[in-house]
Amino acid sequence: MSLSFCGNNISSYNIYDGVLQNPCFVDALNLVPHVFLLFITFPILFIGWGSQSSKVQIHHNTWLHFPGHNLRWILTFALLFVHVCEIAEGIVSDSRRESRHLHLFMPAVMGFVATTTSIVYYHNIETSNFPKLLLALFLYWVMAFITKTIKLVKYWQSGWGVSDLRFCITGIMVILNGLLMAVEINVIRVRRYVFFMNPQKVKPPEDLQDLGVRFLQPFVNLLSKATYWWMNTLIISAHKKPIDLKAIGKLPIAMRAVTNYVLADYPNRTPSIWLAMYRAFGRPILLSSTFRYLADLLGFAGPLCISGIVHRIPTKTTSETLSSKEFLENSYVLAVLLFLALILQRTFLQASYYVTIETGINLRGALLAMIYNKILRLSTSNLSMGEMTLGQINNLVAIETNQLMWFLFLCPNLWAMPVQDYSTERLKKTNEILKGIKLLKLYAWEHIFCKSVEETRMKELSSLKTFALYTSLSIFMNAAIPIAAVLATFVTHAYASGNNLKPAEAFASLSLFHILVTPLFLLSTVVRFAVKVTNGYFSWGSGLATLSNIDIRIPTGQLTMVVGQVGCGKSSLLLAILGEMQTLEGKVHWRLGLEPRPLYDRNRYSVAYAAQKPWLLNATVEENITFGSPFNKQRYKAVTDACSLQPDIDLLPFGDQTEIGERGINLSGGQRQRICVARALYQNTNIVLLDDPFSALDIHLSDHLMQEGILKFLQDDKRTLVLVTHKLQYLTHADWIIAMKDGTVLREGTLKDIQTKDVELYEHWKTLMNRQDQELEKVIRKTLRRAMYSREAKAQLEDEDEEEEEEEDEDDNMSTVMRLRTKMPWRTCWRYLTSGGFFLLFLMIFSKLLKHSVIVAIDYWLATWTSEYSINNTGKADQTYYVAGFSILCGAGIFLCLVTSLTVEWMGLTAAKNLHHNLLNKIILGPIRFFDTTPLGLILNRFSADTNIIDQHIPPTLESLTRSTLLCLSAIGMISYATPVFLVALVPLGVAFYFIQKYFRVASKDLQELDDTTQLPLLCHFSETAEGLTTIRAFRHETRFKQRMLELTDTNNIAYLFLSAANRWLEVRTVRSSHDFEMEAQQKGGLVQRGSQGKGALSVLFFFCVCEEDWPRANICCQSSSLFSLEEDCH
């Protein structure tokens, strides 16, 4: 066959009727715009003019988008697709001619190259912010529009119409070129660069002005958004250097918790989470749904293409042009269309997943902010009386907000909601045990309380059984319904239809049934007062007044002491003043200026408070004392000296930079109490409230604190001080005294007033004061011994420090977490699998293998059945044999689906029960030092979030992983059997998958660890806040703690957001690699060989199933990520 642009026929060069009347010259004319663009743009791209002219200095150079950016990318991709169709049509048409006619497809090839060059050129010009050079593109689209219009007109004049494929393709290209020309005109209109004026100054987005923002998905171009190309640097660099918080940076402003809280919060409306979701996140939910529906619609292209490929009816025609019907009957064309449809389907599907998860993260941030605001407004009685517990708070933060986040992604998670009732009760009991662990160990009651937790755990497991049953039924129906549908369809067809079952009909229907799998699976007085209470009745929420008839005044700038017997209401009086109790009657007035103000209008930074029960932050000693105030070295030293803290600080390993937990790591009760008092003294406030600060102190420490801290440090500053105490010897220093009895005020006034009005009470106090003075004299004689003890204690602590340095890698949970960048934790996998019992493990493996063997046998039997009829044209007499065998195999497959689903969930429940039992016993039986050095939030996280992963996430992921793995293995076997040439493509496919997972798994493990390690401070912050509500509100530090919560939430969300983007990065690359090699193997194998249509169709079907199965790679990664939580619980 000779090679010529217009063919070897002399008539092809005939121009007697005019140049434009010759189709070959018209096609040649269409080459001019493409050659023009390549001639202009290639020098610019290679020289790098645009990039060197950049006026934008920023850490990321794709933030700038010209007007119509996304529309341009969409139109360009559409034009590329039309060019592919034009190339295919030209090649098929050329194959019908005796000589080679390059003009039929060469302009289309050049058009494809030029269109690709145009988008590359545009990207470089856009990133360099040099729009003048876009004038070349404008000229190109004008020229292309004109030449294509001429071609379309000539086709119309020749009598061609919409029934001719070439006419339709040319018409579509005219429209697309016209739209792209309109986009360029809009850029000229907005940027005004056509007369070579300087481009308008464009500011980068506010997010990218902050160099800490590293999540670039909202700012990159459309192609990078679809392929997550911007993640390449992070994924590759993770193999050399661990990913840390600096590498992932901050969240963009639109995704931060405070932004989404403002969107979702409607304070003047009836609270409704559904209304808040709709108002705040309705648009992204709609966008995600649109992407998902488009992906589902494209999924039907698979069965249609398979039907055409297998059927492959050749048609004889002498026409030089192709109709759409003839074009779509070509098997190679259908293979290319199937490849493009699957690529586009997966792109839309991954876009839907990303938008959904991003919306879920935004929803979670808003919910956490709402929950925290609610906690800050909780009455102390809610916590003290058990109406709200730390277990419930941990459940809300660690589990239920995540459940709602995933609700947008997987609605079946709602089944897990009833389980949380028992989880809350279990966490409540666990929290009580951990708080009183020293007392339990003293009385050896660990096993008694463990038994109580285990009883609640059994109730939780009973509820989990229902959840597991629903899950197993879902898995069973997911696998069994397609088999049952296939059985019913083909058996009905065999007996109800008079026609034989053909391979094209059978395997197109079979691929259509496989599409069902994924949707089913995802189913005041003359004396100025600071505080005054008039006719006050206060309650803890029960309706009964705890404090009655309270009429008191607290003088400004003086020392007021509140005394009385234990349980008389002294602490409650302070809490009522602070607004922590419910006011039944009366009012609390604060005088912070010239006029008194009601309780709710007091100055937010006017009060310092030290509770009777010490509360510490999980921070350093210095941070606990300063409590957010600026550090003043002189004031800090004066406070620590006044509270006798300096000797204790000197004994700590790192001095005042030693980290102490929410319960005080390695600190005595007295040390914790003095740090809390030091916090109150350090704050520059007008009023200081101290609730029995001497209760945990020795007499000499109490005396030093009273003399140096209260009488000297506070009163010298003329600060108003309210002191609740049992140390009556200090009453002589009081300016005002309030005596309490049975929830009422017994006496109020100066000591001299009480001596005059109530002699009996004064004599009783005098007796107690003399007794306490005698105790003080005894303590003085022990001072020398105490000093010696302190030296011995210091030496002992130094020895302990040496031991801690040797064991810090294993025991010191407050040290920096060392990253274990190892391979897949197979030992942890084996630990989990064997926790369910060897019998269940064997039964699961055996039933899984048997089930997939039967499924392969079903498809093979169907291939044999259809091939037999297509070869021998056998009549109906032989149908009984094939129908009977097909029915038996389908019945066995359905039964094995039920067995495998129940086995996996049964094994998961057993493993969850045993692992929780081992975890509880290891924790409760641990040494006291473990509880002194481990934050309570970390332990509760093991019993909440990590246990939830083991209970509800790992079993279905394990089932999906095994199912996907066995499906891929069986598909490789069957495809290799039916199309041996596939083994040639399997080698590069395996190499590509190996390197992709090699880089991804390291990055995924780092991001998963960041997600887990950033969640722990968030949980600790919630529990710290709940325990220190009174102190936080007394200091008026709600805003600072709320800001800290928002920062911790954003830090945790950015880690999870990067993890989600990394998963999408993996999916895009593995799925597209599969599709590339699928098309290559199909074309090398000649698609479907004549005479073996059943086996060929079976090969194409398994290709389609593997490409449809986008979960295998993700399940391996999800399982690897979940194992981090499992590993923490196992060890």
mmCIF file of C-alpha atoms in Angstrom, residues 296-579:
data_model
loop_
_atom_site.group_PDB
_atom_site.id
_atom_site.type_symbol
_atom_site.label_atom_id
_atom_site.label_comp_id
_atom_site.label_asym_id
_atom_site.label_seq_id
_atom_site.Cartn_x
_atom_site.Cartn_y
_atom_site.Cartn_z
ATOM 1 C CA ASP A 296 -22.497 5.800 38.423
ATOM 2 C CA LEU A 297 -23.844 6.691 34.991
ATOM 3 C CA LEU A 298 -20.424 6.174 33.407
ATOM 4 C CA GLY A 299 -20.275 2.785 35.111
ATOM 5 C CA PHE A 300 -22.915 1.544 32.688
ATOM 6 C CA ALA A 301 -20.511 2.139 29.800
ATOM 7 C CA GLY A 302 -18.674 -1.029 30.826
ATOM 8 C CA PRO A 303 -21.480 -3.524 30.163
ATOM 9 C CA LEU A 304 -22.395 -1.775 26.917
ATOM 10 C CA CYS A 305 -18.808 -1.856 25.653
ATOM 11 C CA ILE A 306 -18.339 -5.484 26.722
ATOM 12 C CA SER A 307 -21.466 -6.448 24.828
ATOM 13 C CA GLY A 308 -20.143 -4.780 21.693
ATOM 14 C CA ILE A 309 -16.638 -6.223 22.062
ATOM 15 C CA VAL A 310 -17.873 -9.786 22.522
ATOM 16 C CA HIS A 311 -20.587 -9.559 19.897
ATOM 17 C CA ARG A 312 -18.251 -8.076 17.285
ATOM 18 C CA ILE A 313 -20.424 -8.400 14.189
ATOM 19 C CA PRO A 314 -18.457 -7.353 11.109
ATOM 20 C CA THR A 315 -20.402 -5.311 8.585
ATOM 21 C CA LYS A 316 -19.660 -5.048 4.924
ATOM 22 C CA THR A 317 -19.985 -1.590 3.427
ATOM 23 C CA THR A 318 -18.622 0.289 0.474
ATOM 24 C CA SER A 319 -19.273 3.740 1.926
ATOM 25 C CA GLU A 320 -16.239 5.981 2.460
ATOM 26 C CA THR A 321 -17.763 7.530 5.571
ATOM 27 C CA LEU A 322 -18.672 5.976 8.884
ATOM 28 C CA SER A 323 -21.915 6.247 10.737
ATOM 29 C CA SER A 324 -21.976 6.355 14.522
ATOM 30 C CA LYS A 325 -23.388 2.827 14.614
ATOM 31 C CA GLU A 326 -20.617 1.448 12.415
ATOM 32 C CA PHE A 327 -17.991 3.289 14.452
ATOM 33 C CA LEU A 328 -19.232 1.805 17.722
ATOM 34 C CA GLU A 329 -19.236 -1.714 16.270
ATOM 35 C CA ASN A 330 -15.440 -1.691 16.038
ATOM 36 C CA SER A 331 -13.924 -3.651 18.938
ATOM 37 C CA TYR A 332 -10.784 -1.544 19.173
ATOM 38 C CA VAL A 333 -12.847 1.650 19.289
ATOM 39 C CA LEU A 334 -14.983 0.139 22.022
ATOM 40 C CA ALA A 335 -11.843 -0.829 23.968
ATOM 41 C CA VAL A 336 -10.586 2.753 23.818
ATOM 42 C CA LEU A 337 -14.018 4.102 24.810
ATOM 43 C CA LEU A 338 -14.179 1.633 27.704
ATOM 44 C CA PHE A 339 -10.739 2.770 28.842
ATOM 45 C CA LEU A 340 -11.711 6.474 28.695
ATOM 46 C CA ALA A 341 -15.087 5.858 30.355
ATOM 47 C CA LEU A 342 -13.488 3.984 33.263
ATOM 48 C CA ILE A 343 -10.823 6.688 33.667
ATOM 49 C CA LEU A 344 -13.493 9.390 33.746
ATOM 50 C CA GLN A 345 -15.698 7.335 36.060
ATOM 51 C CA ARG A 346 -12.886 6.884 38.594
ATOM 52 C CA THR A 347 -11.983 10.567 38.352
ATOM 53 C CA PHE A 348 -15.546 11.584 39.207
ATOM 54 C CA LEU A 349 -15.716 8.928 41.937
ATOM 55 C CA GLN A 350 -12.502 10.087 43.621
ATOM 56 C CA ALA A 351 -13.657 13.708 43.337
ATOM 57 C CA SER A 352 -16.908 12.710 45.044
ATOM 58 C CA TYR A 353 -15.001 10.926 47.816
ATOM 59 C CA TYR A 354 -12.718 13.907 48.386
ATOM 60 C CA VAL A 355 -15.501 16.510 48.489
ATOM 61 C CA THR A 356 -17.513 14.293 50.861
ATOM 62 C CA ILE A 357 -14.613 13.715 53.245
ATOM 63 C CA GLU A 358 -13.604 17.389 53.155
ATOM 64 C CA THR A 359 -17.197 18.337 53.992
ATOM 65 C CA GLY A 360 -17.203 15.743 56.784
ATOM 66 C CA ILE A 361 -14.017 17.220 58.232
ATOM 67 C CA ASN A 362 -15.548 20.704 58.132
ATOM 68 C CA LEU A 363 -18.663 19.329 59.835
ATOM 69 C CA ARG A 364 -16.547 17.666 62.522
ATOM 70 C CA GLY A 365 -14.688 20.932 63.216
ATOM 71 C CA ALA A 366 -17.976 22.807 63.593
ATOM 72 C CA LEU A 367 -19.418 20.102 65.879
ATOM 73 C CA LEU A 368 -16.332 20.045 68.115
ATOM 74 C CA ALA A 369 -16.531 23.840 68.496
ATOM 75 C CA MET A 370 -20.236 23.546 69.397
ATOM 76 C CA ILE A 371 -19.551 20.780 71.922
ATOM 77 C CA TYR A 372 -16.729 22.758 73.526
ATOM 78 C CA ASN A 373 -18.892 25.867 73.821
ATOM 79 C CA LYS A 374 -21.553 23.744 75.482
ATOM 80 C CA ILE A 375 -19.000 22.280 77.918
ATOM 81 C CA LEU A 376 -17.839 25.782 78.856
ATOM 82 C CA ARG A 377 -21.462 26.620 79.747
ATOM 83 C CA LEU A 378 -22.119 23.444 81.730
ATOM 84 C CA SER A 379 -23.043 23.783 85.361
ATOM 85 C CA THR A 380 -20.604 22.179 87.767
ATOM 86 C CA SER A 381 -23.486 20.083 89.071
ATOM 87 C CA ASN A 382 -23.819 18.374 85.689
ATOM 88 C CA LEU A 383 -20.363 16.921 86.127
ATOM 89 C CA SER A 384 -20.361 16.391 89.874
ATOM 90 C CA MET A 385 -23.700 14.539 89.845
ATOM 91 C CA GLY A 386 -22.856 12.371 86.843
ATOM 92 C CA GLU A 387 -25.296 13.937 84.394
ATOM 93 C CA MET A 388 -22.316 14.482 82.108
ATOM 94 C CA THR A 389 -19.152 12.402 82.511
ATOM 95 C CA LEU A 390 -15.697 12.384 81.003
ATOM 96 C CA GLY A 391 -16.649 9.132 79.306
ATOM 97 C CA GLN A 392 -19.497 10.824 77.495
ATOM 98 C CA ILE A 393 -17.263 13.729 76.519
ATOM 99 C CA ASN A 394 -14.619 11.346 75.164
ATOM 100 C CA ASN A 395 -17.296 9.490 73.232
ATOM 101 C CA LEU A 396 -18.602 12.716 71.732
ATOM 102 C CA VAL A 397 -15.155 13.936 70.715
ATOM 103 C CA ALA A 398 -13.440 10.717 69.666
ATOM 104 C CA ILE A 399 -16.269 8.623 68.241
ATOM 105 C CA GLU A 400 -19.613 10.268 67.643
ATOM 106 C CA THR A 401 -18.274 13.323 65.779
ATOM 107 C CA ASN A 402 -16.361 10.914 63.566
ATOM 108 C CA GLN A 403 -19.528 8.879 63.077
ATOM 109 C CA LEU A 404 -21.325 11.996 61.848
ATOM 110 C CA MET A 405 -18.369 12.874 59.669
ATOM 111 C CA TRP A 406 -18.534 9.469 58.029
ATOM 112 C CA PHE A 407 -22.317 9.624 57.867
ATOM 113 C CA LEU A 408 -21.864 11.808 54.816
ATOM 114 C CA PHE A 409 -19.748 9.037 53.306
ATOM 115 C CA LEU A 410 -21.260 5.811 54.550
ATOM 116 C CA CYS A 411 -24.791 5.966 55.902
ATOM 117 C CA PRO A 412 -24.669 2.396 57.354
ATOM 118 C CA ASN A 413 -22.493 3.781 60.168
ATOM 119 C CA LEU A 414 -25.779 4.830 61.788
ATOM 120 C CA TRP A 415 -26.159 1.196 62.832
ATOM 121 C CA ALA A 416 -23.323 1.758 65.312
ATOM 122 C CA MET A 417 -25.141 4.501 67.232
ATOM 123 C CA PRO A 418 -26.887 2.237 69.824
ATOM 124 C CA VAL A 419 -23.503 0.763 70.732
ATOM 125 C CA GLN A 420 -22.349 4.137 72.030
ATOM 126 C CA ASP A 421 -24.739 4.004 75.010
ATOM 127 C CA TYR A 422 -22.845 1.088 76.493
ATOM 128 C CA SER A 423 -19.507 2.518 75.373
ATOM 129 C CA THR A 424 -20.277 5.666 77.369
ATOM 130 C CA GLU A 425 -21.111 3.641 80.476
ATOM 131 C CA ARG A 426 -17.935 1.579 80.052
ATOM 132 C CA LEU A 427 -15.792 4.694 79.637
ATOM 133 C CA LYS A 428 -17.440 6.273 82.683
ATOM 134 C CA LYS A 429 -16.481 3.299 84.852
ATOM 135 C CA THR A 430 -13.008 3.158 83.335
ATOM 136 C CA ASN A 431 -12.501 6.846 84.080
ATOM 137 C CA GLU A 432 -13.604 6.348 87.693
ATOM 138 C CA ILE A 433 -11.138 3.487 88.087
ATOM 139 C CA LEU A 434 -8.266 5.483 86.618
ATOM 140 C CA LYS A 435 -8.993 8.452 88.874
ATOM 141 C CA GLY A 436 -9.012 6.290 91.996
ATOM 142 C CA ILE A 437 -6.332 3.807 90.923
ATOM 143 C CA LYS A 438 -4.096 4.464 93.936
ATOM 144 C CA LEU A 439 -6.924 3.775 96.373
ATOM 145 C CA LEU A 440 -7.904 0.629 94.468
ATOM 146 C CA LYS A 441 -4.363 -0.688 94.578
ATOM 147 C CA LEU A 442 -4.100 0.160 98.267
ATOM 148 C CA TYR A 443 -7.120 -2.042 99.013
ATOM 149 C CA ALA A 444 -6.328 -4.556 96.224
ATOM 150 C CA TRP A 445 -9.727 -3.951 94.613
ATOM 151 C CA GLU A 446 -8.479 -3.955 91.000
ATOM 152 C CA HIS A 447 -10.191 -7.222 90.050
ATOM 153 C CA ILE A 448 -13.492 -6.203 91.639
ATOM 154 C CA PHE A 449 -13.710 -3.040 89.580
ATOM 155 C CA CYS A 450 -12.347 -4.763 86.475
ATOM 156 C CA LYS A 451 -15.241 -7.181 86.766
ATOM 157 C CA SER A 452 -17.674 -4.262 86.767
ATOM 158 C CA VAL A 453 -16.111 -2.875 83.590
ATOM 159 C CA GLU A 454 -16.174 -6.326 81.992
ATOM 160 C CA GLU A 455 -19.896 -6.643 82.744
ATOM 161 C CA THR A 456 -20.548 -3.373 80.934
ATOM 162 C CA ARG A 457 -18.268 -4.519 78.150
ATOM 163 C CA MET A 458 -20.381 -7.666 77.737
ATOM 164 C CA LYS A 459 -23.486 -5.475 77.330
ATOM 165 C CA GLU A 460 -21.591 -3.439 74.753
ATOM 166 C CA LEU A 461 -20.557 -6.612 72.938
ATOM 167 C CA SER A 462 -24.170 -7.788 72.959
ATOM 168 C CA SER A 463 -25.099 -4.593 71.172
ATOM 169 C CA LEU A 464 -22.112 -5.067 68.892
ATOM 170 C CA LYS A 465 -23.453 -8.494 67.985
ATOM 171 C CA THR A 466 -26.520 -6.818 66.545
ATOM 172 C CA PHE A 467 -24.269 -4.431 64.661
ATOM 173 C CA ALA A 468 -22.158 -7.358 63.463
ATOM 174 C CA LEU A 469 -25.278 -9.209 62.348
ATOM 175 C CA TYR A 470 -26.415 -6.235 60.285
ATOM 176 C CA THR A 471 -22.930 -5.909 58.836
ATOM 177 C CA SER A 472 -22.676 -9.582 57.980
ATOM 178 C CA LEU A 473 -26.121 -9.488 56.381
ATOM 179 C CA SER A 474 -25.022 -6.477 54.358
ATOM 180 C CA ILE A 475 -21.859 -8.282 53.266
ATOM 181 C CA PHE A 476 -23.865 -11.422 52.494
ATOM 182 C CA MET A 477 -26.444 -9.549 50.432
ATOM 183 C CA ASN A 478 -23.666 -7.614 48.728
ATOM 184 C CA ALA A 479 -22.132 -10.863 47.496
ATOM 185 C CA ALA A 480 -25.236 -13.022 47.169
ATOM 186 C CA ILE A 481 -27.670 -10.708 45.366
ATOM 187 C CA PRO A 482 -25.594 -10.500 42.159
ATOM 188 C CA ILE A 483 -25.252 -14.314 42.142
ATOM 189 C CA ALA A 484 -28.958 -14.822 42.770
ATOM 190 C CA ALA A 485 -29.830 -12.254 40.129
ATOM 191 C CA VAL A 486 -27.552 -13.979 37.613
ATOM 192 C CA LEU A 487 -29.077 -17.345 38.444
ATOM 193 C CA ALA A 488 -32.657 -16.117 38.107
ATOM 194 C CA THR A 489 -31.928 -14.205 34.911
ATOM 195 C CA PHE A 490 -30.108 -16.906 32.998
ATOM 196 C CA VAL A 491 -32.328 -19.795 34.096
ATOM 197 C CA THR A 492 -35.397 -17.767 33.146
ATOM 198 C CA HIS A 493 -33.783 -16.905 29.822
ATOM 199 C CA ALA A 494 -32.943 -20.530 29.160
ATOM 200 C CA TYR A 495 -36.545 -21.745 29.560
ATOM 201 C CA ALA A 496 -38.645 -18.693 28.701
ATOM 202 C CA SER A 497 -36.792 -17.556 25.604
ATOM 203 C CA GLY A 498 -36.631 -19.450 22.392
ATOM 204 C CA ASN A 499 -33.132 -18.186 21.637
ATOM 205 C CA ASN A 500 -29.852 -19.618 22.862
ATOM 206 C CA LEU A 501 -27.757 -17.771 25.437
ATOM 207 C CA LYS A 502 -25.027 -15.866 23.596
ATOM 208 C CA PRO A 503 -21.690 -14.714 25.055
ATOM 209 C CA ALA A 504 -22.378 -11.043 24.300
ATOM 210 C CA GLU A 505 -25.692 -11.138 26.158
ATOM 211 C CA ALA A 506 -24.420 -13.270 29.044
ATOM 212 C CA PHE A 507 -21.253 -11.375 29.903
ATOM 213 C CA ALA A 508 -22.705 -7.910 29.313
ATOM 214 C CA SER A 509 -25.447 -8.838 31.794
ATOM 215 C CA LEU A 510 -22.882 -10.316 34.177
ATOM 216 C CA SER A 511 -20.796 -7.120 34.156
ATOM 217 C CA LEU A 512 -23.967 -5.128 34.794
ATOM 218 C CA PHE A 513 -24.712 -7.250 37.861
ATOM 219 C CA HIS A 514 -21.166 -6.616 39.123
ATOM 220 C CA ILE A 515 -21.950 -2.885 39.200
ATOM 221 C CA LEU A 516 -24.449 -3.694 41.971
ATOM 222 C CA VAL A 517 -21.658 -4.759 44.328
ATOM 223 C CA THR A 518 -20.292 -1.370 45.383
ATOM 224 C CA PRO A 519 -23.652 0.386 46.042
ATOM 225 C CA LEU A 520 -24.821 -2.558 48.127
ATOM 226 C CA PHE A 521 -21.589 -2.559 50.152
ATOM 227 C CA LEU A 522 -21.718 1.106 51.016
ATOM 228 C CA LEU A 523 -25.016 1.108 52.013
ATOM 229 C CA SER A 524 -23.454 47.370 98.260
ATOM 230 C CA THR A 525 -23.135 49.665 101.917
ATOM 231 C CA VAL A 526 -21.120 52.587 103.056
ATOM 232 C CA VAL A 527 -18.074 50.359 102.952
ATOM 233 C CA ARG A 528 -17.269 49.695 99.300
ATOM 234 C CA PHE A 529 -17.741 46.073 98.451
ATOM 235 C CA ALA A 530 -16.302 43.939 95.691
ATOM 236 C CA VAL A 531 -19.038 41.287 95.782
ATOM 237 C CA LYS A 532 -22.468 41.398 97.344
ATOM 238 C CA VAL A 533 -25.100 38.671 97.576
ATOM 239 C CA THR A 534 -28.633 39.646 98.512
ATOM 240 C CA ASN A 535 -31.355 37.178 99.529
ATOM 241 C CA GLY A 536 -29.538 34.374 97.740
ATOM 242 C CA TYR A 537 -30.872 30.855 97.348
ATOM 243 C CA PHE A 538 -28.655 28.538 95.319
ATOM 244 C CA SER A 539 -29.016 24.962 94.163
ATOM 245 C CA TRP A 540 -26.967 22.284 92.372
ATOM 246 C CA GLY A 541 -29.794 21.684 89.936
ATOM 247 C CA SER A 542 -32.003 19.423 92.049
ATOM 248 C CA GLY A 543 -34.466 22.237 92.866
ATOM 249 C CA LEU A 544 -33.618 22.041 96.587
ATOM 250 C CA ALA A 545 -31.636 24.987 97.893
ATOM 251 C CA THR A 546 -28.125 24.049 99.016
ATOM 252 C CA LEU A 547 -27.448 27.592 100.198
ATOM 253 C CA SER A 548 -30.310 29.566 101.738
ATOM 254 C CA ASN A 549 -30.896 33.166 102.750
ATOM 255 C CA ILE A 550 -27.428 34.352 101.791
ATOM 256 C CA ASP A 551 -26.904 38.055 102.435
ATOM 257 C CA ILE A 552 -23.186 38.846 102.489
ATOM 258 C CA ARG A 553 -20.761 41.479 101.349
ATOM 259 C CA ILE A 554 -17.077 41.142 100.568
ATOM 260 C CA PRO A 555 -15.123 44.399 101.184
ATOM 261 C CA THR A 556 -12.884 45.697 98.414
ATOM 262 C CA GLY A 557 -9.128 45.413 98.913
ATOM 263 C CA GLN A 558 -9.448 43.447 102.173
ATOM 264 C CA LEU A 559 -9.020 39.878 103.381
ATOM 265 C CA THR A 560 -12.306 38.044 103.885
ATOM 266 C CA MET A 561 -12.236 34.614 105.520
ATOM 267 C CA VAL A 562 -15.029 32.045 105.209
ATOM 268 C CA VAL A 563 -14.997 29.493 108.036
ATOM 269 C CA GLY A 564 -17.239 26.722 109.297
ATOM 270 C CA GLN A 565 -17.445 22.992 109.786
ATOM 271 C CA VAL A 566 -16.965 20.444 106.998
ATOM 272 C CA GLY A 567 -19.958 20.362 104.630
ATOM 273 C CA CYS A 568 -21.489 23.633 105.815
ATOM 274 C CA GLY A 569 -21.363 25.244 102.356
ATOM 275 C CA LYS A 570 -18.096 27.228 102.289
ATOM 276 C CA SER A 571 -16.943 25.970 98.888
ATOM 277 C CA SER A 572 -20.475 26.176 97.543
ATOM 278 C CA LEU A 573 -20.566 29.846 98.558
ATOM 279 C CA LEU A 574 -17.516 30.571 96.374
ATOM 280 C CA LEU A 575 -19.004 28.633 93.481
ATOM 281 C CA ALA A 576 -22.295 30.476 93.842
ATOM 282 C CA ILE A 577 -20.392 33.773 93.687
ATOM 283 C CA LEU A 578 -18.659 32.541 90.529
ATOM 284 C CA GLY A 579 -21.998 31.614 88.955
#
